[in-house]
PDB file of C-alpha atoms and ligand atoms in Angstrom:
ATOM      1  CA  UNK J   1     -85.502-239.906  33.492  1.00 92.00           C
ATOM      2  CA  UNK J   2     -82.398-241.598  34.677  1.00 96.00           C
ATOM      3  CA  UNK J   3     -79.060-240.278  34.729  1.00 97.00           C
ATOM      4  CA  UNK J   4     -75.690-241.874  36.104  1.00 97.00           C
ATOM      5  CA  UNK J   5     -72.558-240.273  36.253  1.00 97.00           C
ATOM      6  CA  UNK J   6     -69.321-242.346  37.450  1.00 97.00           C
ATOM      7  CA  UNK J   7     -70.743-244.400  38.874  1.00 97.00           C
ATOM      8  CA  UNK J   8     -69.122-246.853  41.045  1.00 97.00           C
ATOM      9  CA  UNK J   9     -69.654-249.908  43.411  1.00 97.00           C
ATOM     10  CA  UNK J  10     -67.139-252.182  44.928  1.00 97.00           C
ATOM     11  CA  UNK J  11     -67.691-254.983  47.811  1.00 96.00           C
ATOM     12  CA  UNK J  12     -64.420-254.979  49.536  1.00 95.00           C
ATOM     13  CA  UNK J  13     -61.757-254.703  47.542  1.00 94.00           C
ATOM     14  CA  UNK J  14     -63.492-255.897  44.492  1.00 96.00           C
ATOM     15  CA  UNK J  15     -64.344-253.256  42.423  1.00 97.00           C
ATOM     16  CA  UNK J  16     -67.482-254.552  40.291  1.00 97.00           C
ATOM     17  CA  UNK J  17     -68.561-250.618  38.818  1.00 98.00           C
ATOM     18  CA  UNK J  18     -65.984-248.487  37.698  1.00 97.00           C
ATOM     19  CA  UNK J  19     -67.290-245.687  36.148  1.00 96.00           C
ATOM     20  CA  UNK J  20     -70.879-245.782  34.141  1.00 97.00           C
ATOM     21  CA  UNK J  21     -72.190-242.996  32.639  1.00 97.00           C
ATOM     22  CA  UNK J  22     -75.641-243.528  31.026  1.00 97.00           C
ATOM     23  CA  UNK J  23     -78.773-241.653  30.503  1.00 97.00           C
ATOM     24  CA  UNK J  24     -82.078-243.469  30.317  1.00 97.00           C
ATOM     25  CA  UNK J  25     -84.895-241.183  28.654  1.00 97.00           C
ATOM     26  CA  UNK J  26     -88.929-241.029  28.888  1.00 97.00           C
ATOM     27  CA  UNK J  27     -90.191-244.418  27.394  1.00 97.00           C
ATOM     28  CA  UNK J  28     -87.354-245.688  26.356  1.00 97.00           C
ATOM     29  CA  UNK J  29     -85.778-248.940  26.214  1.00 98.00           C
ATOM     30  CA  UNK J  30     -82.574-249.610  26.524  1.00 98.00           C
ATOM     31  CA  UNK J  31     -80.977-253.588  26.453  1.00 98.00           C
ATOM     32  CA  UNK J  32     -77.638-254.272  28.506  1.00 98.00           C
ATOM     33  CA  UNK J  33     -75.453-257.184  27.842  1.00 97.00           C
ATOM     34  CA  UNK J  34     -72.231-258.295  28.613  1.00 96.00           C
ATOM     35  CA  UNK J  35     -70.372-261.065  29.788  1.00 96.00           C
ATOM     36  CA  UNK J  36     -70.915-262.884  33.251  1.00 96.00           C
ATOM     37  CA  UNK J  37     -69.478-260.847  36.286  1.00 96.00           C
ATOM     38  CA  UNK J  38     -69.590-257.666  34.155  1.00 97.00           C
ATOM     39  CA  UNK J  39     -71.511-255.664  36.931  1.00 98.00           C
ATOM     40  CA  UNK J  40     -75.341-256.050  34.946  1.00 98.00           C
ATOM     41  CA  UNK J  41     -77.019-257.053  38.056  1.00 98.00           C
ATOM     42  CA  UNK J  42     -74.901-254.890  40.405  1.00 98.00           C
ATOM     43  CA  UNK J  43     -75.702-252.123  38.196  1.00 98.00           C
ATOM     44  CA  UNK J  44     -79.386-252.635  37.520  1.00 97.00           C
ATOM     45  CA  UNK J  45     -79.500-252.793  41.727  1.00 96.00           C
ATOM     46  CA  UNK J  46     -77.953-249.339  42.234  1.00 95.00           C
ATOM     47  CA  UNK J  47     -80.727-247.990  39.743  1.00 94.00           C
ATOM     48  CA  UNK J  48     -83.112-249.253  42.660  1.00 91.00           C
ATOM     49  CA  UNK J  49     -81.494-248.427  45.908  1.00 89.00           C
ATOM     50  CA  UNK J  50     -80.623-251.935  46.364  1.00 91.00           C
ATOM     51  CA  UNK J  51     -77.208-251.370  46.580  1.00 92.00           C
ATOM     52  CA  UNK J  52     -75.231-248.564  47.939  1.00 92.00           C
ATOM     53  CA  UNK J  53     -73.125-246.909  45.533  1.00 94.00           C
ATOM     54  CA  UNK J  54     -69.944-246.079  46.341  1.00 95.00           C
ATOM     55  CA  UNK J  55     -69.443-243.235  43.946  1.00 95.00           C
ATOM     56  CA  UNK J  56     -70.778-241.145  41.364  1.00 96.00           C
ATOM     57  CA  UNK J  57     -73.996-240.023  41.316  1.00 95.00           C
ATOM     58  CA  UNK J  58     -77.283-241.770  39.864  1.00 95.00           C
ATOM     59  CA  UNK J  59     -80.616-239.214  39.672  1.00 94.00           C
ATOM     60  CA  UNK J  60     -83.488-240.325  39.138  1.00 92.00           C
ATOM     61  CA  UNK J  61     -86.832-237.780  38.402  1.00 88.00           C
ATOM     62  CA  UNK J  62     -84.451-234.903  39.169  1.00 87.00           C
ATOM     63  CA  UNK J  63     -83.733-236.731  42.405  1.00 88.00           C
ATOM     64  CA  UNK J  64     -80.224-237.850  43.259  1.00 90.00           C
ATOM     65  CA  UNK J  65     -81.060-241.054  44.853  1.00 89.00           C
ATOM     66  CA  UNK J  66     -77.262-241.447  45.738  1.00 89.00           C
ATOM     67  CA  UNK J  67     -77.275-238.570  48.012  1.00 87.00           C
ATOM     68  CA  UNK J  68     -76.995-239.415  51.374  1.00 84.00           C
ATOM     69  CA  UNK J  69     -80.267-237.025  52.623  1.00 86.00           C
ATOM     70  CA  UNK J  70     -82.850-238.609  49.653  1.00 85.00           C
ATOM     71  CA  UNK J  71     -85.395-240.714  50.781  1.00 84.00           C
ATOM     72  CA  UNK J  72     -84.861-243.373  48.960  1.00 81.00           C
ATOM     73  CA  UNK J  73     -87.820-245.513  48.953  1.00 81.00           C
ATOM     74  CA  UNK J  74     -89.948-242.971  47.879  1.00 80.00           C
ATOM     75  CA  UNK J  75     -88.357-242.397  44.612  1.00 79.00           C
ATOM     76  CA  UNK J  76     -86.912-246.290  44.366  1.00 77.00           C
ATOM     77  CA  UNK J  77     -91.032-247.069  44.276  1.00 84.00           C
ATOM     78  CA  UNK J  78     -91.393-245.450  41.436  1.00 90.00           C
ATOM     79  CA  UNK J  79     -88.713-248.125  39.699  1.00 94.00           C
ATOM     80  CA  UNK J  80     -89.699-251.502  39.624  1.00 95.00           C
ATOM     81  CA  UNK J  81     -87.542-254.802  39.104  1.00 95.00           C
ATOM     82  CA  UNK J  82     -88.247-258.180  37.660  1.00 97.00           C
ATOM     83  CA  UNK J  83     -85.346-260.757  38.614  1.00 96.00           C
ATOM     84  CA  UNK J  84     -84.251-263.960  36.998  1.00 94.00           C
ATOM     85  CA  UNK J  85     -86.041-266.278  39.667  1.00 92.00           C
ATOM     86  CA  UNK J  86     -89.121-264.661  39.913  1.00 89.00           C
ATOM     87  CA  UNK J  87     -88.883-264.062  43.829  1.00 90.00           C
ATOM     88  CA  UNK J  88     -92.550-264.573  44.357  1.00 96.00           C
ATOM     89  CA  UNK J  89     -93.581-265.163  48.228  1.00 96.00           C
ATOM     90  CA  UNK J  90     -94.442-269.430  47.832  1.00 96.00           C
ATOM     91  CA  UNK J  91     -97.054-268.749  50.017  1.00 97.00           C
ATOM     92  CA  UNK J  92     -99.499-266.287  48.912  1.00 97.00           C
ATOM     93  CA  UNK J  93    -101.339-266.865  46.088  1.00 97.00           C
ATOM     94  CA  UNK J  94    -101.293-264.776  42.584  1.00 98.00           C
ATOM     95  CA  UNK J  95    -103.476-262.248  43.444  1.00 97.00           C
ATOM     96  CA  UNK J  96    -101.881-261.255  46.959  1.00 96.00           C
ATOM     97  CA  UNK J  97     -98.145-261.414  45.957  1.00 97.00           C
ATOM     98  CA  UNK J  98     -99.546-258.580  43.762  1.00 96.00           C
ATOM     99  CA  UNK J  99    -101.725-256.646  46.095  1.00 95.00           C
ATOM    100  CA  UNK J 100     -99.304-257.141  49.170  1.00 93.00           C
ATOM    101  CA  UNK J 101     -96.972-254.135  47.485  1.00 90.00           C
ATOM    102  CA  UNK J 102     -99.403-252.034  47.045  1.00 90.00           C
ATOM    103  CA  UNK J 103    -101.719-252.594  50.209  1.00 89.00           C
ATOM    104  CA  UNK J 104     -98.362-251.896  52.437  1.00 86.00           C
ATOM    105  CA  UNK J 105     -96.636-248.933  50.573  1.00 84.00           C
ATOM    106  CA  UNK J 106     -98.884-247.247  48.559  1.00 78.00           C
ATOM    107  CA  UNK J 107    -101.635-247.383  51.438  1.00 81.00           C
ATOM    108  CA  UNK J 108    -104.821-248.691  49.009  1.00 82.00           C
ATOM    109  CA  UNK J 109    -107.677-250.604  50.279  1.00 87.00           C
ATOM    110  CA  UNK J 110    -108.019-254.047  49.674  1.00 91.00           C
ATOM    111  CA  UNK J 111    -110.841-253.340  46.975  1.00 92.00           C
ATOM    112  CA  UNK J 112    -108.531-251.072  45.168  1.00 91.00           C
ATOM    113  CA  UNK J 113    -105.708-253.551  45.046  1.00 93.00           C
ATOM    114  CA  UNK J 114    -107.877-256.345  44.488  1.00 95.00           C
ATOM    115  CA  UNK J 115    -109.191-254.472  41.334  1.00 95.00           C
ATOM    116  CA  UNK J 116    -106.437-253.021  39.927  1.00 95.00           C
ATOM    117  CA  UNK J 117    -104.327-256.488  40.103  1.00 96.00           C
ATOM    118  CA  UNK J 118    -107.158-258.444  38.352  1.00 97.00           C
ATOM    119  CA  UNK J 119    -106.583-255.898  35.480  1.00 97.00           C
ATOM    120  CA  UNK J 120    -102.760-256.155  35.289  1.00 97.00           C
ATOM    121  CA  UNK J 121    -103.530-259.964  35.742  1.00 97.00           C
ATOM    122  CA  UNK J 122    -105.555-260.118  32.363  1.00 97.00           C
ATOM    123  CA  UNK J 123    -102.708-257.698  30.635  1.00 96.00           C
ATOM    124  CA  UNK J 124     -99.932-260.471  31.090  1.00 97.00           C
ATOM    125  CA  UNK J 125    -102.964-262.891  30.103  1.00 96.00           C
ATOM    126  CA  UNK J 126    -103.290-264.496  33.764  1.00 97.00           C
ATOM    127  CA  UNK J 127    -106.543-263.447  34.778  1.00 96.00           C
ATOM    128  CA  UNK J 128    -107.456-267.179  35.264  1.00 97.00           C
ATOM    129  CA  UNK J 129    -104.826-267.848  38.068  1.00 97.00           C
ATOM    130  CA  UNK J 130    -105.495-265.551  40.749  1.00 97.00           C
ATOM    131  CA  UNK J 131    -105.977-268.511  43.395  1.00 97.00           C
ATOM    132  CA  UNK J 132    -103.335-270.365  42.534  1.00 98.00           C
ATOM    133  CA  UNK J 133     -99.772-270.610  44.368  1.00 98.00           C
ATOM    134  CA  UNK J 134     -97.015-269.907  42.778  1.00 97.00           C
ATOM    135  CA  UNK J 135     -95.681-273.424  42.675  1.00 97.00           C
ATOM    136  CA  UNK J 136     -98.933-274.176  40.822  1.00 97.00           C
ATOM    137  CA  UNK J 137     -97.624-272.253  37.946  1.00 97.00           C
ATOM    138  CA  UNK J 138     -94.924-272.754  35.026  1.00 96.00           C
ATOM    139  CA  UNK J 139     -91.902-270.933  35.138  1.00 96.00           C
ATOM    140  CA  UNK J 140     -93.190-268.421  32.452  1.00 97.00           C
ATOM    141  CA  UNK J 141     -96.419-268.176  34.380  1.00 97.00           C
ATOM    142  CA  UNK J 142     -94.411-267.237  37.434  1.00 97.00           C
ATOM    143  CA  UNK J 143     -92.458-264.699  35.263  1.00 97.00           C
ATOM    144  CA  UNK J 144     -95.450-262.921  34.079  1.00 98.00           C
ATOM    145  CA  UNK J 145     -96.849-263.046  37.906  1.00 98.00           C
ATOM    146  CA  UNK J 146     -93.491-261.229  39.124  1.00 97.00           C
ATOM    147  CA  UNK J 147     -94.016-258.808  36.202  1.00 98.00           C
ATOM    148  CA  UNK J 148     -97.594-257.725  37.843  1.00 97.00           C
ATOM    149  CA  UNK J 149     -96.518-257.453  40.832  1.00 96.00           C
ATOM    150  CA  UNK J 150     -93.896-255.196  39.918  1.00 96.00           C
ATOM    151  CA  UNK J 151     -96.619-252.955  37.732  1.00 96.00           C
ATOM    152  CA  UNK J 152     -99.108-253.172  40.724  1.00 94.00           C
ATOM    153  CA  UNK J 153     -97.106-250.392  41.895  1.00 92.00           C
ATOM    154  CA  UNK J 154     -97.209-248.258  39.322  1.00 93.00           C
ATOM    155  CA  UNK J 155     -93.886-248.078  38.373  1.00 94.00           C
ATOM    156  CA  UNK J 156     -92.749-245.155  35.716  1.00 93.00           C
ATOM    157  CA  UNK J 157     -89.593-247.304  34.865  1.00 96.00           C
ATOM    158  CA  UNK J 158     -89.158-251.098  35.151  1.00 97.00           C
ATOM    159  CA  UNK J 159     -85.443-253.081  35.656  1.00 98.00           C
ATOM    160  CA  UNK J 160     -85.816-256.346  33.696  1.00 98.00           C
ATOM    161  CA  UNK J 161     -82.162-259.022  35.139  1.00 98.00           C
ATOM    162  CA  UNK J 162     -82.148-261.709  32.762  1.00 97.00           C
ATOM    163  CA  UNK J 163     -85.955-262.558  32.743  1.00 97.00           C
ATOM    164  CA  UNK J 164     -86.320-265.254  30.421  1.00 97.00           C
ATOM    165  CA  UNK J 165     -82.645-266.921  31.697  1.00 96.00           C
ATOM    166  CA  UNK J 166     -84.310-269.385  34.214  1.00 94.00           C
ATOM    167  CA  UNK J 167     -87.081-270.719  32.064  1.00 95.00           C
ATOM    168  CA  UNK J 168     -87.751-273.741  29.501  1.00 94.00           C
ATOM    169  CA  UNK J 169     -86.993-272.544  25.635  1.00 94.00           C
ATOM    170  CA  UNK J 170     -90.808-272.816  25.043  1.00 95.00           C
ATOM    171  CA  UNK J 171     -91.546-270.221  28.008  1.00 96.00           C
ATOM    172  CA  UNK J 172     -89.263-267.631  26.899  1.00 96.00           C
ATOM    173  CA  UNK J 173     -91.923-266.056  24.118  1.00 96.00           C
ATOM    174  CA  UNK J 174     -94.837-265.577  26.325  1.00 96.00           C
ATOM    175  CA  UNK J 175     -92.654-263.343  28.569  1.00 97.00           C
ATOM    176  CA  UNK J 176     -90.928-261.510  25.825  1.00 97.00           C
ATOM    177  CA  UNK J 177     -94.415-261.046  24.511  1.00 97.00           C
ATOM    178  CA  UNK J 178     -95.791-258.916  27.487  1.00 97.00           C
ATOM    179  CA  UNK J 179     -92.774-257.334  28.104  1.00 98.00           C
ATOM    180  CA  UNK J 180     -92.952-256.092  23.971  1.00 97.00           C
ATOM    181  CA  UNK J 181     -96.527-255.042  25.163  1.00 97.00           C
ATOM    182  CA  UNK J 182     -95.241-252.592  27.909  1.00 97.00           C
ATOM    183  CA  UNK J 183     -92.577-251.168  25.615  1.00 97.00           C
ATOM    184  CA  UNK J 184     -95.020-250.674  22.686  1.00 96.00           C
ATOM    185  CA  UNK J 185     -97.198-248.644  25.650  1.00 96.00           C
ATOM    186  CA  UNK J 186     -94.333-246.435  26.383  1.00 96.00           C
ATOM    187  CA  UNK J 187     -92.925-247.963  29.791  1.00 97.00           C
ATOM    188  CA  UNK J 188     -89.201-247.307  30.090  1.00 97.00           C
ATOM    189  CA  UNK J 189     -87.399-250.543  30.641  1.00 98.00           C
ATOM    190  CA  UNK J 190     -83.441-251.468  31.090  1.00 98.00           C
ATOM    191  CA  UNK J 191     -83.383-255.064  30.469  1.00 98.00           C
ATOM    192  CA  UNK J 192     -80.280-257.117  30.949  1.00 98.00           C
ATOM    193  CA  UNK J 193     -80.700-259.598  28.332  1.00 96.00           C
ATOM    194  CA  UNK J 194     -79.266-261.931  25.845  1.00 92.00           C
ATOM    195  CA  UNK J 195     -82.578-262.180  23.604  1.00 93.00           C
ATOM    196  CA  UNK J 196     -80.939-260.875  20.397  1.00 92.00           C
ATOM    197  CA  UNK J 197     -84.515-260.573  18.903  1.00 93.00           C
ATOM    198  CA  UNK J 198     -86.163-258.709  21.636  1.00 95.00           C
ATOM    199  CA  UNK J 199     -83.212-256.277  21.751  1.00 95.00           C
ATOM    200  CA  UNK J 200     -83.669-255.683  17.599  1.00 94.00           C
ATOM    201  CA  UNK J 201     -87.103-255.943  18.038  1.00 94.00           C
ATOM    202  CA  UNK J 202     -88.082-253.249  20.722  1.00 96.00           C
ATOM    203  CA  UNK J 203     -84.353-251.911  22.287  1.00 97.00           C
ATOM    204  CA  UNK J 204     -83.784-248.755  21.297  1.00 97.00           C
ATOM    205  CA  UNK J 205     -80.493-248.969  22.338  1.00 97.00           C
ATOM    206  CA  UNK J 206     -77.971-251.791  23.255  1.00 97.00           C
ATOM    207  CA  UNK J 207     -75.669-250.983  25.977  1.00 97.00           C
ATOM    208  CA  UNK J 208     -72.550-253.140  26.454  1.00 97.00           C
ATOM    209  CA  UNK J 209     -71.137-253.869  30.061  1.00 97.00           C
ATOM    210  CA  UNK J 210     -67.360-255.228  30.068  1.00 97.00           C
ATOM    211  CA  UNK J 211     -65.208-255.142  33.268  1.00 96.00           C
ATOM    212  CA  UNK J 212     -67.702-252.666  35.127  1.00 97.00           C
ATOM    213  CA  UNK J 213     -67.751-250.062  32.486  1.00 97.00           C
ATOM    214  CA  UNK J 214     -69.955-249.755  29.362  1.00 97.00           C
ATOM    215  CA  UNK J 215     -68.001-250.637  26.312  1.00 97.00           C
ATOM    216  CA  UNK J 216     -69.755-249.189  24.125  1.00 97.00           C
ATOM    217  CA  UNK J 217     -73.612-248.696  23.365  1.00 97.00           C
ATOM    218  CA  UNK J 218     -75.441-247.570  19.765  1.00 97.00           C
ATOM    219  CA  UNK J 219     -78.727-248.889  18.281  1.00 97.00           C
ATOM    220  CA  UNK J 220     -79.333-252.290  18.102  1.00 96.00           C
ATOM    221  CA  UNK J 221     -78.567-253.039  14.295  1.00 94.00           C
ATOM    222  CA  UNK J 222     -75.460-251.195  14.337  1.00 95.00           C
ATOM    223  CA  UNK J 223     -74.043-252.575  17.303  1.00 95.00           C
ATOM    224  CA  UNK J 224     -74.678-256.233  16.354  1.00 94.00           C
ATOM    225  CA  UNK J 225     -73.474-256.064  13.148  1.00 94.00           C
ATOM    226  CA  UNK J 226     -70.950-253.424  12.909  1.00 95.00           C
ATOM    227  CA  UNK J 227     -69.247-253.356  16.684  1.00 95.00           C
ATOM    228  CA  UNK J 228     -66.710-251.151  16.945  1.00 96.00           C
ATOM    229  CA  UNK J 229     -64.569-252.435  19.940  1.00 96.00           C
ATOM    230  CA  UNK J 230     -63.139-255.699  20.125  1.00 96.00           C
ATOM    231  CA  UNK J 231     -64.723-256.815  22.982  1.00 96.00           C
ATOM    232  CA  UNK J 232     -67.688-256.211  21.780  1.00 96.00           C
ATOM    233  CA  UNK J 233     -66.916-258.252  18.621  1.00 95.00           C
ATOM    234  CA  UNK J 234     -65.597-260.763  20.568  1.00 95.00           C
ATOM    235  CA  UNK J 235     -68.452-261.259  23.039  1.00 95.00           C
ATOM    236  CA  UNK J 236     -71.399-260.911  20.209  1.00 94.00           C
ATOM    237  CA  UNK J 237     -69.177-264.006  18.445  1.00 92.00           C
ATOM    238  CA  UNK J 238     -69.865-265.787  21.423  1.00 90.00           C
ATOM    239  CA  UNK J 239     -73.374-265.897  21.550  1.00 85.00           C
ATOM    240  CA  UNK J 240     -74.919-264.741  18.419  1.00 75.00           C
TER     241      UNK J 240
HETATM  242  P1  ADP F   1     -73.418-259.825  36.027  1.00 94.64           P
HETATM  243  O1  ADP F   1     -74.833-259.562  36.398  1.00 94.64           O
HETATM  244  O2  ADP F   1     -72.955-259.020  34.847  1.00 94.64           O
HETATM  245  O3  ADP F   1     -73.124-261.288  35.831  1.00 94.64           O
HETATM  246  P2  ADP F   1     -72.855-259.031  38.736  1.00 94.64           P
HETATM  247  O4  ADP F   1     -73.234-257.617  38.870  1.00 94.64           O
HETATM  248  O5  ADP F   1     -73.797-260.040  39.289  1.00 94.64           O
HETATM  249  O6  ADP F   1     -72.482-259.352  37.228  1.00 94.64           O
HETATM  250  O7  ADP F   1     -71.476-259.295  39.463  1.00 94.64           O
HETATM  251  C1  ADP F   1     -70.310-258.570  39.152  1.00 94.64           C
HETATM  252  C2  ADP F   1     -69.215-258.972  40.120  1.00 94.64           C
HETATM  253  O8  ADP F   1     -69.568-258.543  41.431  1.00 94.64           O
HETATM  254  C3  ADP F   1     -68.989-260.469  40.229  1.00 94.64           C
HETATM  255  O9  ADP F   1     -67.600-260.687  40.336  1.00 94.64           O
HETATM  256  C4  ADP F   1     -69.681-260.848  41.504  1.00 94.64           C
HETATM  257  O10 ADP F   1     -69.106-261.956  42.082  1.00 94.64           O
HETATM  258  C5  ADP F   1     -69.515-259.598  42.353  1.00 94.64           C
HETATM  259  N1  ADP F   1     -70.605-259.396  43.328  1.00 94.64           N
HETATM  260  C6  ADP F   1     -71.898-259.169  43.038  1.00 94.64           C
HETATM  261  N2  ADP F   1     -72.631-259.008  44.163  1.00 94.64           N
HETATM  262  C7  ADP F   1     -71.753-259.141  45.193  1.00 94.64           C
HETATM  263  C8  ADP F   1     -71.891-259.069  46.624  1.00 94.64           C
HETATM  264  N3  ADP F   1     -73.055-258.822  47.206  1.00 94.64           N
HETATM  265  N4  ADP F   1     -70.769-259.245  47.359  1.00 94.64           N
HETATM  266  C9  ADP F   1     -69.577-259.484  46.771  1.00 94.64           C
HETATM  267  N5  ADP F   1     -69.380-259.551  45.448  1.00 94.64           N
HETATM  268  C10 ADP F   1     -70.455-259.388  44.659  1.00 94.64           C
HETATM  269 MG1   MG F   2     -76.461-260.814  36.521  1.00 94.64          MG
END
């Protein structure tokens, strides 16, 4: 579904990628960790056209989204992204931060939107807040909100940055819960996370990012308890 080969980003003289090579298959979902300035984020934006790349080559759906005649919003639509802080526009309420995607890009009428959000709504268990503004709403609320809105446009693979990073301890479940929800239907997700139990629980595979390259990757057991590289050892001391 998605494939990357050497890839590479810097800004400036910094260079954040160095050369990742990953493949991301049909519903699966794959966890990436690593320590803080690693190139998660940067990578996760190249995935979806946020960032220019400045070498290699990612394709996505047989389309090489880092060649320079791809239209890139056409195939980036089809990969959504949830970020650490939500992003939500404060002044539209739940149901319109959800329909506005949709209603601009994917041309539906406001009936169709309207619908279709109310059922995504009840699937992250929300139904009850369409009127309310974001600020209205816990952090995990918010979370779940930002997670509609990116399946409101029907997105065949979803880019998770750190969701649960920015919210309370007692938050964190309800978002890993509808997120386990997607996986169990057979979305494909890359989710940079530190959420040792979601990544046993429903990774398939762990990816980890050191220094703009990945380290290493394997299932989920193996790597957390039998790590092969030592700065994979080292990092999984530090937080497990
Ligand atoms: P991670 O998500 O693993 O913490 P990031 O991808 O956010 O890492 O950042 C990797 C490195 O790239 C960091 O050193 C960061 O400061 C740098 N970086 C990220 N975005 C930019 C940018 N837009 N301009 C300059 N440097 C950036
Ligand atoms: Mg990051």
């Amino acid at each position: 579904m998605i494939n990357v080969e050497h890839l590479k980003k810097s800004f400036g003289i910094l260079e954040v990628l160095k050369d990742v090579n990953v493949e991301i298959h049909p519903q699966e979902v794959v966890v990436v960790i690593g320590p803080s300035g690693s190139g998660k984020s940067t990578f996760l934006r190249c995935l979806n056209g946020l960032e220019t790349t400045t070498g290699g080559k990612i394709t996505i759906f047989n389309t090489e989204i880092t060649h320079p005649k791809t239209n890139i919003h056409q195939v980036c639509q089809k990969v959504g992204m949830v970020f650490q802080r939500f992003n939500l526009f404060h002044h539209l309420r739940v149901l319109e931060n959800i329909t506005i995607g949709p209603r601009k890009v994917l041309k539906m009428s406001k009936e169709e939107t309207d619908a279709f959000a109310r059922k995504i709504l009840e699937k992250v268990g929300l139904a009850h807040k369409e009127n309310s503004y974001p600020d209205e709403l816990s952090g995990g609320q918010q979370q779940r909100v930002a997670i509609a809105r990116a399946l409101a446009m029907k997105p065949e693979v979803l880019l998770f940055d750190e969701p649960t990073s920015a919210l309370d301890p007692e938050m964190v479940g309800e978002v890993l819960k509808v997120m386990k929800d997607l996986a169990k239907e057979g979305m494909t997700m890359v989710v940079v996370t530190h959420e040792m139990g979601f990544a046993k629980e429903v990774g398939d595979r762990v990816l980890f990012m050191d220094g703009g390259t990945i380290i290493e990757e394997g299932k989920p057991d193996e790597l957390f308890t039998a790590p092969k590289h030592e700065r994979t050892k080292s990092f999984l001391g530090k937080i497990l």
